[in-house]
Amino acid sequence: MIQLIFAVIFIVIIAQLLHLQMFSSDLKIQAENNAIFRKVVYPDRGIIYDRKKRAVLENTIMYDLVVTPNQVKGTDTAALCRILAIDTAEFRKRIITAIIKNSYYKPSAFAALVSPDTYARLNENMYKFPGFVLQERPVRTYPYSAAGNVLGYIGEVDTTYLRKHKTEGYEMGDYAGLTGLEATYEPVLMGQRGVKRFIRDNKNRIQGSYENGNYDTAAVAGRNLYTSMDIELQQLAEKLLGSKIGSAVAINPKTGGILAMATSPTYNPNLLTGSERRKNFSQLFLDTARPLLNRAIKGQYPPGSTFKPLGALVALDEGLITPSFGYGCSGAYYSCGRPVKCEHHDAGHAANLRAALSHSCNSYFSQVFRMAIDNPNFSSTQQGYLKWKEYMNAFGLGVRLNIDLPSEDKGNIPDTSKYNRDFAGPRWNSCNILTLGIGQDRMLATPLQLANAMCFIANKGYYYTPHFVDSIENESITDTSYLGKYRTKHKVTNITNDVFDAVQLAMLDVTRSGTAVNAKIDGIDICAKTGTAQNPHGKNHSLFVAFAPMDDPKIAIAVVVENAGFGSTWAAPIASLMMEKYLNDTISAKRLPEVDRISKADLIPAAIKHWYAVKDSIKLAKLAKQIDADKAPVFENTTDNRKHTFDPEAEPNRKENDSTDVSAKDSGIIPKQYQPRKPK
């Protein structure tokens, strides 16, 4: 037994020696690292171009000061600290951080993206700092200083990122896209790192190339992206939205290509590159106006009257009304007990669909909605509602559109379970949810969804998934995983062209004789709809949706300006100027003063700024110590969940407590004028 034990121990020792000397690569690498200096060569990231092949971001070279902790012997710490403007405590902290993040033997960034002045001072003193090297790093520059929330930014990968992408070849110290297009198309843009190896002597001095460069690998530049964005239109949108809270989205209906996506407040993307990046990120992240939040895909608003064209499509397609259908409105809708008021009192303003839509008659579309929910082809209100909800989801509301940007929100078309909970079971009727018919209640939509809905109407029944990237340089079959879904036509309903013609003519009247005559452009037929969304924190939100020209749509647009009142006041002129710029490639001289007037208007109320500050102050105080510029920011959805039960555009004098909401105890209300027919 003793002999057997000794034999086993001897075999284990021999096996371990064989493993260490012949098969294990860990010690071999460590031994080679003592004699070979491995320098990573970072590739240029791919460039992103707009639709006219203008580079909206480019590359430039900066330098990281990189440290290998086990080689820091005899370094002139005082001199290095003076150059970097840090103290010795900070020096030790960075060394310890490098060891924790990337081990004692591997290089890590000690000072990332040093300024040109610091680089010059370091470069002439590097002989004093053994264990430190200056390493080239391609970084982004933004010649147009626009589209920061669309393009996104890059940052150094952390351990969490490495775990998620462990099969993709990333190493500590690499940079990757964290937000925007930089994140979505990271595998295309990143390229492939190269490595150069140099031989070192026993004093750690570089003696020349290792094996004449036979083991070096060349860096491969990332591939370029060609987008549908019009950078001049993007700049105009950001200018018009200056000193406002809101968003504007413009799409080419024929392709789904996004022409512009502006969110406000925004930021200059050059702030998040270079040596001041971390400082600027902290300031932007702590800004209670949230300039890092892309409201075009994250902002959720009741669409208000901009929803009414979609409601008309449903009623027409179901055969519940015809374009000549009229409704007598004397200033309010009385059929559900408490009145839903309407701005117009003159007879005939809802005599037919064109008149009702151009005048934004609440009574007309309340009635049309109830007819859809109480459709006699269904056995219950709940089934009628589910059919209506099916239409809404097909139109792109209440679902994610899967744009090529991360973190898109889906808005909300409420499920029946929400109302079953409100009214203690399926006892609710069309009166209880009446204001859904005028784009209120629990309905929420993003500006992107509203613009896409205009594409659907403009194309008479189909849309392409909204996207920025049209093509990739040297496109391969594998790139289909990125672009294939954006080239697929979504024909989601079988609504006839006659129905779309009727709705388009009604929307044309909005800019000819209705609520948005101030959005007219000479020589261009614009189909549009204004809207106003109730806001519990201040003035109502101004909304406007449109597409043009009517007979050959080239642009569909949605604009939301928070706390700005009626849709025709601010959102409509912003959209009109953007459409004119895109369709005519210029803005007429007579309208240039309008650009100046709108861009200089400050519509962010002090009360709103205070509300943001109070709501976020405690949270931000906790986050201030945890901010990491190398992680994408996460924003909670702070959308107010209470019911929005009237359209302020049509009811400007409505009091806050003057609600058309019908409580659970009144869920058995029987309409006075309209009785749904029994199922056939």
XYZ file of C-alpha atoms in Angstrom:
680
model
C 0.000 0.000 0.000
C 2.851 2.410 0.847
C 4.563 1.597 -2.436
C 1.288 2.237 -4.253
C 0.880 5.640 -2.576
C 4.436 6.650 -3.550
C 3.816 5.462 -7.112
C 0.638 7.507 -7.417
C 2.358 10.618 -6.038
C 5.260 10.099 -8.442
C 2.873 9.735 -11.412
C 0.994 12.903 -10.406
C 4.246 14.870 -10.174
C 5.462 13.604 -13.557
C 2.066 14.419 -15.134
C 2.118 17.932 -13.699
C 5.655 18.517 -14.959
C 4.655 17.345 -18.439
C 1.608 19.616 -18.324
C 3.584 22.668 -17.227
C 6.480 22.162 -19.632
C 4.772 20.798 -22.721
C 1.063 21.546 -22.737
C 0.245 24.563 -20.526
C 0.364 27.939 -22.260
C -0.039 30.115 -19.160
C 3.538 29.926 -17.919
C 4.859 30.008 -21.473
C 3.038 33.276 -22.028
C 4.340 34.696 -18.749
C 7.876 33.659 -19.659
C 7.570 35.170 -23.100
C 6.176 38.367 -21.620
C 9.434 38.795 -19.751
C 11.307 38.868 -23.054
C 8.637 39.948 -25.547
C 6.689 43.203 -25.483
C 3.248 42.779 -27.026
C 1.778 46.001 -28.400
C -1.869 46.048 -29.452
C -2.584 48.011 -32.632
C -6.131 49.329 -32.531
C -7.913 49.581 -35.891
C -9.787 52.598 -37.163
C -13.490 52.182 -36.473
C -15.827 52.356 -39.438
C -17.139 55.771 -40.510
C -20.856 56.618 -40.549
C -22.144 58.598 -43.557
C -25.442 60.367 -44.200
C -27.592 59.900 -47.305
C -25.398 62.307 -49.321
C -22.199 60.454 -48.335
C -21.146 63.103 -45.823
C -19.205 61.705 -42.862
C -21.197 62.501 -39.720
C -18.421 61.082 -37.543
C -14.735 60.492 -38.224
C -11.627 59.138 -36.514
C -8.628 60.909 -35.061
C -5.652 59.644 -33.053
C -5.146 60.156 -29.322
C -3.003 58.298 -26.806
C -3.563 56.213 -23.686
C -0.888 56.000 -21.021
C -0.736 52.245 -20.357
C 0.866 50.563 -17.361
C 2.051 47.000 -16.720
C 2.142 46.871 -12.893
C 4.895 44.251 -12.451
C 7.257 46.409 -14.533
C 6.834 49.618 -12.534
C 10.270 49.630 -10.911
C 12.319 52.776 -10.517
C 9.584 54.996 -11.949
C 9.877 58.695 -11.146
C 6.478 58.810 -9.467
C 6.700 62.493 -8.534
C 7.448 63.559 -12.121
C 4.632 61.436 -13.509
C 2.160 62.809 -10.974
C 3.131 66.379 -11.856
C 2.546 65.781 -15.571
C -0.822 64.079 -14.968
C -1.840 66.578 -12.241
C -2.579 63.835 -9.703
C -1.203 63.043 -6.247
C 0.618 59.940 -5.087
C -2.542 58.545 -3.465
C -4.285 58.670 -6.822
C -1.218 57.063 -8.423
C -1.398 54.107 -6.026
C -5.152 53.831 -6.482
C -4.790 53.566 -10.259
C -2.050 50.937 -9.979
C -4.231 48.848 -7.639
C -7.213 49.266 -9.965
C -5.120 48.090 -12.914
C -4.038 44.991 -10.983
C -7.611 44.182 -9.940
C -9.023 44.720 -13.421
C -6.358 43.092 -15.540
C -3.840 41.273 -13.282
C -0.295 42.149 -12.259
C 1.292 41.107 -15.540
C -1.043 42.574 -18.183
C -1.125 46.161 -19.459
C -4.036 48.409 -18.472
C -4.951 52.006 -19.160
C -3.501 54.258 -16.464
C -4.613 57.565 -18.052
C -7.016 57.270 -20.963
C -7.017 59.659 -23.913
C -4.518 62.175 -22.583
C -4.665 65.714 -23.948
C -2.187 66.796 -26.665
C -0.277 68.932 -24.165
C -0.021 66.072 -21.671
C 1.024 63.702 -24.452
C 3.865 66.009 -25.482
C 5.179 66.256 -21.915
C 4.895 62.510 -21.366
C 6.553 61.639 -24.660
C 9.734 63.524 -23.844
C 9.971 61.985 -20.376
C 9.009 58.357 -20.973
C 12.523 57.148 -20.137
C 11.771 58.102 -16.531
C 8.719 55.845 -16.359
C 9.578 52.162 -16.845
C 6.454 50.018 -17.041
C 4.539 52.803 -18.802
C 4.015 53.179 -22.550
C 2.009 55.550 -24.750
C -0.386 53.648 -26.970
C -2.238 55.018 -29.990
C -6.012 55.018 -29.778
C -8.378 55.987 -32.623
C -11.174 58.132 -31.198
C -14.257 59.740 -32.685
C -14.753 63.321 -33.832
C -18.059 64.818 -34.984
C -17.664 67.508 -37.666
C -21.362 68.488 -37.562
C -21.691 68.393 -33.754
C -25.126 66.798 -34.147
C -27.083 63.546 -33.696
C -25.360 62.550 -30.460
C -28.271 60.403 -29.260
C -28.464 58.653 -32.633
C -24.774 57.979 -33.208
C -24.071 57.026 -29.604
C -20.632 56.877 -28.036
C -17.867 54.384 -27.300
C -16.271 53.517 -23.982
C -13.819 51.080 -22.419
C -15.208 47.580 -21.921
C -15.586 46.329 -18.353
C -15.719 42.836 -16.882
C -19.490 42.626 -17.386
C -19.119 43.443 -21.065
C -16.308 40.900 -21.418
C -18.491 38.185 -19.897
C -21.353 38.937 -22.255
C -19.068 39.034 -25.298
C -16.421 36.484 -24.267
C -16.419 34.771 -27.670
C -15.876 37.998 -29.623
C -12.200 38.591 -28.871
C -12.445 41.641 -26.594
C -9.722 42.329 -24.053
C -9.504 44.652 -21.092
C -8.621 48.096 -22.404
C -10.603 47.723 -25.629
C -13.260 50.251 -26.544
C -16.724 49.314 -27.801
C -19.959 51.055 -28.784
C -22.193 51.515 -25.735
C -25.192 53.389 -27.124
C -26.807 54.366 -30.422
C -25.619 53.089 -33.778
C -22.178 52.538 -32.273
C -23.683 49.798 -30.080
C -26.082 48.253 -32.604
C -23.456 47.910 -35.331
C -20.460 47.290 -33.057
C -19.359 44.052 -34.837
C -19.295 45.935 -38.158
C -17.649 49.132 -36.924
C -15.041 47.705 -34.550
C -12.700 46.086 -37.073
C -10.022 43.656 -35.867
C -7.125 44.430 -33.563
C -3.548 43.824 -34.663
C -0.531 42.908 -32.533
C 3.146 43.840 -32.866
C 5.777 41.968 -30.847
C 9.132 43.404 -29.784
C 12.092 41.676 -28.096
C 13.324 43.083 -24.754
C 16.618 42.721 -22.940
C 17.143 41.936 -19.245
C 16.688 45.621 -18.423
C 13.301 45.753 -20.140
C 14.568 47.811 -23.065
C 13.070 47.324 -26.538
C 15.707 45.809 -28.830
C 13.703 45.470 -32.037
C 11.050 43.435 -33.761
C 10.518 39.879 -32.550
C 11.353 37.250 -35.206
C 11.399 39.980 -37.876
C 7.687 40.536 -37.433
C 6.700 37.034 -38.542
C 4.294 36.738 -35.625
C 2.789 40.218 -36.002
C -0.792 40.603 -37.148
C -2.141 43.637 -38.984
C -5.086 45.632 -37.741
C -8.166 45.493 -39.972
C -10.237 48.684 -40.104
C -13.949 48.528 -39.356
C -16.428 48.797 -42.187
C -18.380 51.942 -42.961
C -22.123 52.476 -42.545
C -24.244 54.358 -45.084
C -27.383 55.771 -43.526
C -30.583 57.480 -44.655
C -29.945 60.421 -42.304
C -29.820 63.913 -43.761
C -27.357 65.679 -41.493
C -28.505 69.171 -42.519
C -32.105 68.245 -41.703
C -30.889 66.794 -38.400
C -29.098 70.042 -37.570
C -32.203 72.071 -38.426
C -34.402 69.886 -36.223
C -32.022 70.222 -33.284
C -31.861 73.981 -33.800
C -35.657 74.353 -33.880
C -36.018 72.229 -30.743
C -33.392 74.255 -28.860
C -34.498 75.383 -25.362
C -37.448 72.989 -25.541
C -38.252 69.512 -24.304
C -39.401 67.228 -27.074
C -38.557 65.303 -30.191
C -38.907 65.245 -33.973
C -38.737 62.196 -36.244
C -38.759 62.310 -40.058
C -38.943 59.132 -42.173
C -38.871 58.351 -45.891
C -42.145 56.374 -46.245
C -40.944 54.559 -49.357
C -38.018 52.892 -47.582
C -38.481 53.349 -43.834
C -35.146 55.179 -43.758
C -35.014 57.747 -40.958
C -34.086 61.169 -42.303
C -33.762 62.893 -38.942
C -34.294 62.006 -35.298
C -33.852 64.934 -32.957
C -34.386 64.933 -29.222
C -34.188 67.924 -26.936
C -32.418 68.806 -24.777
C -29.498 67.166 -26.561
C -25.709 67.396 -26.362
C -22.727 67.962 -28.586
C -21.299 64.474 -29.204
C -17.761 65.915 -29.158
C -18.200 66.256 -25.383
C -18.028 62.481 -25.016
C -14.701 62.001 -26.742
C -11.204 62.991 -25.738
C -9.580 63.665 -22.399
C -12.581 65.476 -20.838
C -15.009 62.667 -21.663
C -15.552 61.337 -18.144
C -16.047 64.776 -16.630
C -18.541 65.745 -19.349
C -20.406 62.451 -19.029
C -20.961 63.032 -15.324
C -22.360 66.503 -15.974
C -24.684 65.239 -18.716
C -25.867 62.278 -16.685
C -26.698 64.425 -13.668
C -28.540 67.026 -15.767
C -32.179 66.733 -14.720
C -33.337 67.685 -18.237
C -31.803 64.353 -19.357
C -29.918 65.246 -22.522
C -28.712 61.622 -22.760
C -32.316 60.394 -23.071
C -33.519 59.852 -26.633
C -37.133 60.974 -26.362
C -37.857 59.892 -29.939
C -37.818 56.246 -28.851
C -38.117 56.591 -25.053
C -40.612 59.439 -24.656
C -44.179 58.138 -24.324
C -47.097 60.512 -24.799
C -50.866 60.289 -25.218
C -51.152 61.018 -28.962
C -54.261 63.156 -28.511
C -55.980 64.185 -31.730
C -53.096 62.912 -33.878
C -54.693 59.496 -33.307
C -57.979 60.378 -35.023
C -56.949 59.401 -38.595
C -56.240 55.895 -37.313
C -59.624 55.737 -35.615
C -61.234 56.736 -38.899
C -59.389 53.928 -40.724
C -60.803 51.322 -38.341
C -64.388 52.523 -38.619
C -64.210 52.772 -42.424
C -62.597 49.355 -42.816
C -65.161 47.706 -40.554
C -67.985 49.259 -42.592
C -69.299 51.139 -39.568
C -69.187 54.515 -41.332
C -68.707 55.932 -44.806
C -66.835 59.133 -45.725
C -70.204 60.888 -45.795
C -71.104 59.830 -42.263
C -71.922 62.849 -40.130
C -72.675 63.506 -36.503
C -74.553 66.366 -34.955
C -72.258 68.171 -32.543
C -73.369 71.272 -30.709
C -70.220 71.643 -28.667
C -69.961 68.416 -26.685
C -70.585 64.669 -26.731
C -73.396 63.885 -24.280
C -74.126 60.223 -24.919
C -72.142 58.866 -21.976
C -73.564 61.025 -19.201
C -70.918 63.648 -18.551
C -70.102 65.713 -21.644
C -66.898 65.433 -23.664
C -66.509 69.003 -24.840
C -65.585 70.168 -28.318
C -64.053 73.467 -29.354
C -66.525 74.011 -32.199
C -70.184 74.913 -31.742
C -71.166 75.876 -35.272
C -73.549 73.566 -37.064
C -72.092 71.227 -39.649
C -68.498 71.116 -38.447
C -68.883 67.307 -38.219
C -71.180 66.850 -41.204
C -68.813 64.277 -42.734
C -65.402 62.723 -42.189
C -63.434 65.473 -43.955
C -65.084 68.222 -41.949
C -64.810 66.353 -38.647
C -61.118 65.532 -39.076
C -60.095 68.963 -40.311
C -61.908 70.565 -37.337
C -60.762 67.820 -34.916
C -64.284 67.193 -33.613
C -64.183 65.220 -30.371
C -67.853 64.281 -30.537
C -67.471 62.718 -33.972
C -64.510 60.543 -33.054
C -65.958 59.615 -29.671
C -68.991 58.273 -31.493
C -66.865 56.521 -34.135
C -64.796 54.843 -31.408
C -67.880 53.600 -29.590
C -69.261 52.186 -32.820
C -66.030 50.200 -33.262
C -66.025 48.888 -29.683
C -69.757 48.079 -29.728
C -69.521 46.518 -33.190
C -72.559 44.202 -33.553
C -70.361 41.596 -35.251
C -68.886 40.800 -31.835
C -70.661 39.274 -28.886
C -69.280 41.637 -26.237
C -67.601 44.954 -25.665
C -64.430 43.112 -24.710
C -64.277 41.274 -28.038
C -64.923 44.485 -29.928
C -62.135 46.139 -28.004
C -59.703 43.296 -28.740
C -60.420 43.685 -32.454
C -59.764 47.425 -32.177
C -56.531 46.718 -30.276
C -55.497 44.319 -33.042
C -55.789 47.190 -35.516
C -53.685 49.453 -33.295
C -50.891 46.895 -32.969
C -50.965 46.366 -36.748
C -50.563 50.134 -37.181
C -47.392 49.919 -35.021
C -48.815 51.250 -31.734
C -48.276 49.408 -28.471
C -45.453 47.292 -29.957
C -41.741 47.817 -30.509
C -40.925 48.625 -34.110
C -37.387 47.184 -33.701
C -35.511 50.209 -34.986
C -31.723 49.787 -35.204
C -31.156 51.670 -31.943
C -31.082 50.031 -28.502
C -33.644 50.625 -25.722
C -36.723 51.428 -27.811
C -39.944 51.639 -25.756
C -43.204 50.205 -27.070
C -45.738 52.744 -25.830
C -49.058 51.376 -24.613
C -52.333 50.139 -26.016
C -53.936 48.789 -22.821
C -55.077 45.201 -22.574
C -58.546 44.211 -21.404
C -57.000 42.999 -18.142
C -56.275 46.611 -17.197
C -59.925 47.570 -17.460
C -61.104 44.337 -15.854
C -59.016 45.337 -12.856
C -60.355 48.908 -12.905
C -63.987 47.878 -13.094
C -63.874 44.690 -10.987
C -64.369 42.355 -13.909
C -65.573 42.502 -17.526
C -68.479 44.818 -16.721
C -67.125 47.881 -18.458
C -68.522 49.325 -21.671
C -67.498 51.772 -24.388
C -68.378 54.772 -22.236
C -65.844 53.767 -19.602
C -62.962 53.939 -22.104
C -64.420 56.664 -24.299
C -61.367 58.918 -24.435
C -59.277 56.256 -26.132
C -61.163 57.399 -29.243
C -59.482 60.789 -29.011
C -56.016 59.492 -28.157
C -56.140 59.829 -24.378
C -56.860 57.502 -21.430
C -54.029 54.944 -21.108
C -52.921 55.191 -24.735
C -49.231 56.113 -25.103
C -47.074 56.368 -28.211
C -43.491 57.367 -28.966
C -42.707 60.033 -31.587
C -41.165 57.254 -33.709
C -44.429 55.301 -33.647
C -46.428 58.382 -34.635
C -44.108 59.074 -37.587
C -44.332 55.416 -38.631
C -48.135 55.583 -38.504
C -47.939 58.438 -41.004
C -45.815 56.202 -43.259
C -48.540 53.575 -43.046
C -51.225 56.036 -44.134
C -49.007 57.635 -46.790
C -48.247 54.212 -48.319
C -51.915 53.165 -48.138
C -51.463 50.073 -46.070
C -47.815 49.145 -45.527
C -44.601 50.350 -43.959
C -40.955 49.367 -43.693
C -39.401 49.007 -40.248
C -37.860 52.418 -39.467
C -34.069 52.299 -39.575
C -30.967 54.420 -40.102
C -28.518 52.139 -41.895
C -29.309 51.485 -45.551
C -26.144 49.572 -46.456
C -22.807 48.361 -45.100
C -19.460 48.651 -46.847
C -18.517 45.381 -48.604
C -21.826 43.915 -47.522
C -21.776 40.149 -47.009
C -24.404 37.481 -46.598
C -24.014 37.589 -42.834
C -24.947 41.276 -42.889
C -28.481 40.192 -43.762
C -28.961 39.619 -40.048
C -28.651 43.389 -39.636
C -30.380 44.709 -42.723
C -32.774 42.027 -43.977
C -35.613 42.995 -41.655
C -35.369 46.624 -42.767
C -35.920 45.690 -46.413
C -39.116 43.734 -45.806
C -42.448 45.377 -46.571
C -45.002 45.052 -43.766
C -48.467 44.927 -45.266
C -50.332 44.411 -42.050
C -53.969 44.953 -43.057
C -56.167 44.652 -46.126
C -57.713 48.097 -45.900
C -58.707 49.232 -49.403
C -57.256 52.231 -51.214
C -60.666 53.927 -51.151
C -60.520 54.022 -47.365
C -57.014 55.517 -47.380
C -58.056 58.057 -50.027
C -60.885 59.260 -47.792
C -58.605 59.682 -44.780
C -55.858 61.364 -46.813
C -58.300 63.924 -48.249
C -59.543 64.685 -44.746
C -55.938 65.159 -43.552
C -55.255 67.423 -46.547
C -58.035 69.731 -45.352
C -56.252 70.087 -41.990
C -53.603 72.274 -43.662
C -55.973 73.902 -46.152
C -58.841 74.996 -43.942
C -58.489 73.218 -40.605
C -56.398 73.390 -37.466
C -52.968 73.625 -39.169
C -53.223 76.185 -41.942
C -50.022 77.738 -40.573
C -48.155 74.594 -41.666
C -48.839 75.144 -45.383
C -45.929 75.144 -47.827
C -46.372 76.825 -51.190
C -46.866 74.289 -53.955
C -46.897 71.209 -51.690
C -49.978 69.273 -50.576
C -49.510 68.306 -46.930
C -51.691 65.725 -45.158
C -51.539 66.371 -41.428
C -53.149 66.268 -38.018
C -52.573 68.414 -34.966
C -52.850 67.137 -31.431
C -52.537 68.137 -27.797
C -51.716 65.749 -24.969
C -52.721 66.405 -21.389
C -49.728 66.913 -19.086
C -50.172 66.645 -15.302
C -47.025 68.686 -14.624
C -47.720 71.883 -16.541
C -48.916 73.103 -19.916
C -50.096 70.483 -22.369
C -47.829 68.891 -24.950
C -47.955 70.120 -28.541
C -48.078 67.375 -31.212
C -48.151 67.341 -35.002
C -47.996 64.523 -37.554
C -47.907 64.805 -41.343
C -46.670 63.451 -44.646
C -46.039 65.153 -47.981
C -46.579 65.467 -50.864
C -49.944 63.710 -50.780
C -49.706 62.076 -54.232
C -46.043 61.064 -53.964
C -45.060 60.947 -50.277
C -41.363 61.545 -49.663
C -41.381 62.458 -45.983
C -43.478 61.509 -42.972
C -42.943 63.393 -39.741
C -43.972 63.583 -36.107
C -43.079 66.401 -33.712
C -43.727 66.563 -29.976
C -42.958 69.677 -27.941
C -43.609 69.234 -24.245
C -45.391 71.955 -22.268
C -46.074 73.992 -25.416
C -49.888 74.068 -25.662
C -51.776 73.470 -28.903
C -50.325 71.345 -31.682
C -50.681 74.151 -34.205
C -48.688 76.612 -32.080
C -45.218 75.048 -32.010
C -45.114 71.454 -33.266
C -46.802 72.282 -36.595
C -44.411 75.095 -37.692
C -41.372 73.015 -36.665
C -42.584 70.104 -38.804
C -43.463 72.438 -41.681
C -39.970 73.965 -41.765
C -38.378 70.518 -41.668
C -40.554 69.296 -44.554
C -39.758 72.375 -46.604
C -36.040 71.933 -45.995
C -36.107 68.296 -47.081
C -38.439 68.623 -50.074
C -36.959 71.861 -51.459
C -33.427 71.430 -50.093
C -33.738 74.943 -48.689
C -36.039 77.235 -46.743
C -37.540 80.215 -48.507
C -36.266 83.651 -47.525
C -39.666 84.724 -46.240
C -39.678 81.873 -43.708
C -36.143 82.289 -42.388
C -37.324 84.701 -39.656
C -39.666 81.924 -38.513
C -36.660 79.628 -38.050
C -34.993 82.286 -35.916
C -38.152 82.927 -33.861
C -38.782 79.272 -33.077
C -35.174 78.367 -32.347
C -34.851 81.203 -29.819
C -38.098 80.440 -27.989
C -37.462 78.966 -24.542
C -40.393 76.687 -23.706
C -38.922 74.894 -20.704
C -40.917 76.334 -17.782
C -39.167 76.972 -14.508
C -41.770 74.776 -12.828
C -40.811 71.854 -15.046
C -37.120 72.332 -14.302
C -37.948 72.409 -10.599
C -40.111 69.287 -10.908
C -37.293 67.363 -12.582
C -34.847 68.561 -9.944
C -37.063 67.568 -6.999
C -37.993 64.206 -8.509
C -34.397 63.280 -9.297
C -32.431 64.972 -6.512
C -32.319 62.054 -4.063
C -31.671 59.498 -6.781
C -28.966 61.614 -8.391
C -27.229 62.203 -5.091
C -26.842 58.449 -4.731
C -25.780 57.981 -8.332
C -23.172 60.743 -8.282
C -20.644 58.401 -6.665
C -21.460 55.517 -9.008
C -21.378 57.131 -12.429
C -19.385 55.159 -14.970
C -18.733 56.800 -18.334
C -17.974 53.375 -19.794
C -21.529 52.128 -19.336
C -24.669 53.065 -21.200
C -27.002 55.130 -18.982
C -30.267 53.525 -17.909
C -33.333 55.715 -17.561
C -36.493 54.694 -15.800
C -39.801 55.325 -17.513
C -41.349 58.128 -15.483
C -44.495 58.395 -17.618
C -47.461 59.348 -15.490
C -49.904 56.422 -15.347
C -53.083 58.199 -14.486
C -55.920 58.290 -16.989
C -55.924 61.134 -19.501
C -59.559 61.565 -20.317
C -59.965 64.587 -22.546
C -58.296 66.301 -25.481
C -57.142 69.793 -24.405
C -56.813 70.853 -28.051
C -60.571 70.653 -28.437
C -61.323 71.580 -24.812
C -58.956 74.447 -23.899
C -61.078 75.694 -20.978
C -61.517 72.315 -19.326
C -60.816 72.258 -15.586
C -58.407 69.741 -14.096
C -61.194 67.988 -12.170
C -63.686 68.133 -15.061
C -63.111 64.557 -16.220
C -65.120 62.282 -18.456
C -63.761 59.251 -16.611
C -66.532 56.890 -15.558
C -65.771 55.158 -12.292
C -66.217 51.478 -11.560
C -69.464 52.048 -9.713
C -70.938 53.690 -12.843
C -69.747 50.960 -15.203
C -73.309 49.965 -16.004
C -74.164 53.366 -17.523
C -76.504 53.130 -20.525
C -75.848 55.706 -23.253
C -78.587 58.268 -23.762
C -78.413 58.680 -27.519
C -76.524 55.675 -28.839
C -77.534 52.083 -28.116
C -75.300 49.338 -29.546
C -77.122 46.836 -31.673
C -77.481 43.268 -30.474
C -75.094 40.774 -32.058
C -76.306 39.205 -35.272
